[in-house]
XYZ file of C-alpha atoms in Angstrom:
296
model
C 26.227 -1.089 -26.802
C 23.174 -2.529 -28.440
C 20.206 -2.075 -26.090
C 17.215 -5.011 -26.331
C 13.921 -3.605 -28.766
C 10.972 -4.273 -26.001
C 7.623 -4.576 -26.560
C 4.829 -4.130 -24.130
C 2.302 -6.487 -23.010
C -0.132 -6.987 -19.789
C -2.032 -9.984 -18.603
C -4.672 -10.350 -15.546
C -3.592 -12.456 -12.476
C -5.913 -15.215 -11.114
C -7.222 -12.056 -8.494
C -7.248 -9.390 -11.183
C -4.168 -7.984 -11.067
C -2.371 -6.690 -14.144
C 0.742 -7.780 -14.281
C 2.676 -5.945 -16.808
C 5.426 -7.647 -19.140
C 8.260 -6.244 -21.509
C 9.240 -9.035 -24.236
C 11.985 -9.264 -26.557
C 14.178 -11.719 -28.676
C 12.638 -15.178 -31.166
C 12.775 -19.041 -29.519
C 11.396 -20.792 -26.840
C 10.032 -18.620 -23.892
C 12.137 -17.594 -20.777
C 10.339 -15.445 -18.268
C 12.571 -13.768 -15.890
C 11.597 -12.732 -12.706
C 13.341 -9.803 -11.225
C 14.537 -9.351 -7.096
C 14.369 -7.167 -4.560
C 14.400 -3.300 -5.182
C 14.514 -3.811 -9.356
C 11.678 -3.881 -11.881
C 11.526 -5.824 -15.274
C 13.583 -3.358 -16.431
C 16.671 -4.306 -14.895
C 17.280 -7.183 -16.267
C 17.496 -5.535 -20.101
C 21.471 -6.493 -20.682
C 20.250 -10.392 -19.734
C 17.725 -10.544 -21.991
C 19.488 -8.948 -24.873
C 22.278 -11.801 -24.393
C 19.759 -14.441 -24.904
C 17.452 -13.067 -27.349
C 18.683 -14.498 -30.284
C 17.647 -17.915 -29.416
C 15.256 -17.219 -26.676
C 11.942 -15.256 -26.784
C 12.491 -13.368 -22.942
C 9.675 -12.102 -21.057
C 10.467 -9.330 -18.091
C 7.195 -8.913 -15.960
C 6.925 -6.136 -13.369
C 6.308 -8.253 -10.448
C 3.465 -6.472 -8.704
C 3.717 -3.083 -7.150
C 6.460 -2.174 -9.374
C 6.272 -0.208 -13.137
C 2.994 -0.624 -14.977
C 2.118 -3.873 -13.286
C -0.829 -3.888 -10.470
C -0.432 -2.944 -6.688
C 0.793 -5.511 -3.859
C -2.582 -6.704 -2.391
C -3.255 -7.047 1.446
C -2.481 -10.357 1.677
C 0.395 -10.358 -0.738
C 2.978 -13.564 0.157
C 4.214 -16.454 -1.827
C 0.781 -17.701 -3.200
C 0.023 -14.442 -4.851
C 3.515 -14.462 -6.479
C 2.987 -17.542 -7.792
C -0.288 -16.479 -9.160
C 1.738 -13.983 -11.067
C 4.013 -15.607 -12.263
C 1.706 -18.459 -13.323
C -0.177 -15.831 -15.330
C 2.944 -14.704 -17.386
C 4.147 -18.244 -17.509
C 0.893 -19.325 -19.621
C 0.838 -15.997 -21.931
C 4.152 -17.319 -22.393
C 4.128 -20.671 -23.076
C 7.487 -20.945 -20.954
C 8.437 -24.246 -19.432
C 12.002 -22.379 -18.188
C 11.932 -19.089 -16.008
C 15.329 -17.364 -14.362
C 14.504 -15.828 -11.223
C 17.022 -13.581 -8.917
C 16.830 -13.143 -5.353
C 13.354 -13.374 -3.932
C 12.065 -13.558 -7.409
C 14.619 -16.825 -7.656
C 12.512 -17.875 -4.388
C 9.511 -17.644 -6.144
C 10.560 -19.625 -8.923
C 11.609 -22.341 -7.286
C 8.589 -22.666 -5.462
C 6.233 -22.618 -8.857
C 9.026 -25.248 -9.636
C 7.252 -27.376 -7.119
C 3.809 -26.234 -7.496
C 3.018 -25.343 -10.583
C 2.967 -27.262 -13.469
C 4.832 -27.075 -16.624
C 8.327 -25.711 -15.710
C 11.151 -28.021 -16.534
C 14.114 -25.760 -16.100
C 14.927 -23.005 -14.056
C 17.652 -20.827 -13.424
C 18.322 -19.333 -10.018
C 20.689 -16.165 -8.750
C 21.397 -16.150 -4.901
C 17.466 -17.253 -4.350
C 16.413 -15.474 -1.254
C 15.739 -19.094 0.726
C 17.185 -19.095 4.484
C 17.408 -21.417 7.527
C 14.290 -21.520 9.936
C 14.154 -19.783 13.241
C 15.800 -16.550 11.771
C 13.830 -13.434 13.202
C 12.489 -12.762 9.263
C 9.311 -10.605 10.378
C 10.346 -8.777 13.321
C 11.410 -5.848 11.587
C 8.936 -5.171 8.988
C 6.693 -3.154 12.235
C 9.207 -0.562 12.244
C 9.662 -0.746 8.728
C 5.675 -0.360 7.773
C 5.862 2.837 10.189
C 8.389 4.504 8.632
C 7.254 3.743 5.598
C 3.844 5.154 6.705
C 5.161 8.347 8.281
C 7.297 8.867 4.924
C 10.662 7.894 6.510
C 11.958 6.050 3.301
C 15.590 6.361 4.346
C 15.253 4.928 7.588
C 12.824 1.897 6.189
C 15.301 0.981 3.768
C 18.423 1.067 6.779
C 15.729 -0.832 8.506
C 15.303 -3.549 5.934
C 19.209 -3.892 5.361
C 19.869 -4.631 9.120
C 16.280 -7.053 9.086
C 17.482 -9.256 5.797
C 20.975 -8.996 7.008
C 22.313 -7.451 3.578
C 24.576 -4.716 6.131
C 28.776 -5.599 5.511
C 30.500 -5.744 8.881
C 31.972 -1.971 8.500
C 28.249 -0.339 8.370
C 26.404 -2.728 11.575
C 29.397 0.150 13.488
C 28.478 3.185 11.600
C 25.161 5.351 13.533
C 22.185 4.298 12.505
C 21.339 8.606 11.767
C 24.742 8.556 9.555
C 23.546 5.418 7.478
C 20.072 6.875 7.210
C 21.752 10.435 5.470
C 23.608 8.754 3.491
C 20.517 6.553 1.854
C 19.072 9.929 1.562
C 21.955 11.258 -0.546
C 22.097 8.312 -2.710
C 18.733 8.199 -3.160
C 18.489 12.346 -3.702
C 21.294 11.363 -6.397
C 19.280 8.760 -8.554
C 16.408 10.781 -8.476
C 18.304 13.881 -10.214
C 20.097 11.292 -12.593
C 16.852 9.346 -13.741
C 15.300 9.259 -16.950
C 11.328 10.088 -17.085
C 10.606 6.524 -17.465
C 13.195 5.323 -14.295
C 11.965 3.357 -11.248
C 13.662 4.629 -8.662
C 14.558 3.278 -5.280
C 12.204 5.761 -3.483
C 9.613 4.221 -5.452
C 10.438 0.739 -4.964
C 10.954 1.106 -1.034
C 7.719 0.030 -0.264
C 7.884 -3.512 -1.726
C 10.213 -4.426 0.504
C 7.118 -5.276 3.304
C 6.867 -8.596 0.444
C 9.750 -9.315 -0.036
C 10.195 -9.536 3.718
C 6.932 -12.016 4.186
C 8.064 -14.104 0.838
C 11.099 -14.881 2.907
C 9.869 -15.306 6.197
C 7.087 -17.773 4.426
C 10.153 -19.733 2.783
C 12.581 -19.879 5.521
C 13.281 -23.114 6.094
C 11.539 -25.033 3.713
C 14.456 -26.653 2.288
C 13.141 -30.256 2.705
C 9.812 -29.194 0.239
C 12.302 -28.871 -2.938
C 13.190 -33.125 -2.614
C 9.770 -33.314 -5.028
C 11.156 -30.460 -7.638
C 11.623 -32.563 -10.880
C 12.529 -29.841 -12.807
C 16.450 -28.660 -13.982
C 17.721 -26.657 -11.734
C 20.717 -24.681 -12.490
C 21.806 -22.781 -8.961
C 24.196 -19.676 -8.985
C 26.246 -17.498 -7.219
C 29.048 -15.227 -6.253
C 31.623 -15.677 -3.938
C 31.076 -11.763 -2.771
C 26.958 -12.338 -2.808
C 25.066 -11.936 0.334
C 26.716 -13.814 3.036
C 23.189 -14.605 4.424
C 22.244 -16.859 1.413
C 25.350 -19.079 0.989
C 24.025 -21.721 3.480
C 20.579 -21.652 1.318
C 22.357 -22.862 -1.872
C 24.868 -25.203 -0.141
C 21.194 -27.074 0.986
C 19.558 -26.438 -2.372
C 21.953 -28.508 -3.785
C 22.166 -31.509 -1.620
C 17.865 -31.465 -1.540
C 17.642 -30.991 -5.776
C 16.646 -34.251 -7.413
C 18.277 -32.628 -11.090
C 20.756 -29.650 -9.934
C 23.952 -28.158 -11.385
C 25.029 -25.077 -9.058
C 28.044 -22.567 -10.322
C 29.739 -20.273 -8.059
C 31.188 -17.178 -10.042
C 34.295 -15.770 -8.591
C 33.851 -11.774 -7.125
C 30.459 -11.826 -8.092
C 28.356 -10.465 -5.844
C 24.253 -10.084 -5.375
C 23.417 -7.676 -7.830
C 25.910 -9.160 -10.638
C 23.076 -10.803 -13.285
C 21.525 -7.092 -13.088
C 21.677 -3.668 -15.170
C 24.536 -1.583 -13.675
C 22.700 1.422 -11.777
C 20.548 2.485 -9.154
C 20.560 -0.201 -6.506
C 23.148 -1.956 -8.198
C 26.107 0.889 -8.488
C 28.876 -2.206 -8.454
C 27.123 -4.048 -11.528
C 29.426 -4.807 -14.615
C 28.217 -5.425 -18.134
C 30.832 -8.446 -18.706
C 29.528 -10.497 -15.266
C 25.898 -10.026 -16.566
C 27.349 -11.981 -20.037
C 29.196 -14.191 -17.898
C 25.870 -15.141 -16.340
C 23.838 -15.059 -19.244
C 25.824 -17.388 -21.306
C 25.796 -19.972 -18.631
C 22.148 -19.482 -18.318
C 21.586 -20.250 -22.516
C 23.558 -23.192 -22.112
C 21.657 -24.649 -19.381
C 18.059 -23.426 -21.301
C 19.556 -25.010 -25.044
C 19.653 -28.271 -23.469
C 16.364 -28.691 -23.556
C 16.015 -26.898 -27.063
């Protein structure tokens, strides 16, 4: 399989943060904006299906790869900032964004200006009243006490990613077997991987962009931008309800549910995402260039 030639580039947020990009393909700019627990680099196999008629830019999204640390107050606004940064280096009017990153983009859908079409994966937007920040405490002091294992148990249970069979299973058995998985990457990875012990601790933000979002459904009437909303019938049960909303609030939306997808399905195959398939990311991918060619 032909892998994507990236080159390198960084550019300085609105606070001074670098946030680091990997850029490949000719055509109109896409920026895509990665989820929870990846980096830019795990969305290679995406870009490489729509680099022939699309110039796609991966950023790190802060704290992750070469790009700049999470600052204290990290939340929506300083995503935004980020991504408004690549967006201009860019000169993208369409971004794909998974997950929380999918989140994000929505929101700069709203607030920024400039973006008139944007693709979204299972966008990490839920119903308000959820208890969203009530475990990031623990998490933060496991984290801080070098419990990685345990934070990332922690975070499954708090964004309600956990499949009926585990919420059973002892919370000490689930925590050994992170360890062993994440013992395993580590001795599989290349020099240049990201692994999940090195990713754990961006999960405090992804937590807060979520809480911060929860239940602002009503916000995305104003979006006037194309939205093109996906999903897989095996995604995160959790997130379902978001898209069914998304697409009765969207002004200009078009929403595709893929059969036996599930969360991690637009992503590289690997590390977080051990179920990933090639052909579902080109299954993806070619619904996202026909949506983007529209506008072409």
């Amino acid at each position: 399989m032909r892998t994507a030639e990236l080159t390198q580039g960084v550019v300085t947020s609105r606070d001074g943060t670098e946030i680091a990009y990997y850029k490949t393909g000719q055509g109109p700019a896409v920026v895509v904006l990665h989820g929870s627990m990846e980096s830019a680099r795990s969305h290679t196999l995406l870009a490489e299906a729509l680099a022939d008629e699309f110039t796609v830019y991966l950023p790190d999204r802060c704290g992750r790869g070469r790009s700049g640390p999470q600052r204290p107050d990290h939340g929506v606004h300083a995503e935004l900032e980020d991504l408004e940064a690549v967006l201009t280096v860019a000169g993208a009017d369409r971004a794909f964004g998974v997950s929380a990153g999918g989140a994000v983009v929505l929101e700069a859908a709203r607030v920024l200006p400039g973006l008139e079409q944007v693709a979204l994966y299972e966008p990490a937007i839920v119903a308000e009243g959820e208890p969203h920040r009530e475990w990031l405490a623990r998490f933060d002091q496991e984290i801080a006490r070098g419990d990685v294992a345990g934070a990332m148990v922690t975070s499954m249970f708090g964004f309600e990613m956990a499949p009926a069979f585990l919420k059973v299973m002892p919370r000490g058995l689930l925590r050994r077997m992170t360890e062993r998985m994440m013992a395993k990457e580590a001795r599989q990875a290349g020099a240049d991987a990201i692994t999940m012990r090195q990713l754990a601790p961006t999960i405090h933000g992804e937590g807060i962009i979520v809480a911060e979002l929860a239940g602002t459904f009503d916000n995305f009437r104003t979006v006037d931008a194309e939205v093109l909303l996906l999903g897989g019938t095996k995604g995160l049960r959790g997130l379902e309800p978001g898209r069914a909303t998304l697409e009765k609030v969207l002004p200009h939306c078009r929403r595709i549910e893929f059969d036996g997808f599930d969360h991690g399905s637009s992503s590289d195959p690997g590390g977080v995402n051990p179920t990933g398939k090639p052909e579902a990311v080109r299954r993806i991918a070619a619904e996202v260039k026909s949506f983007f060619k529209k506008q072409s």
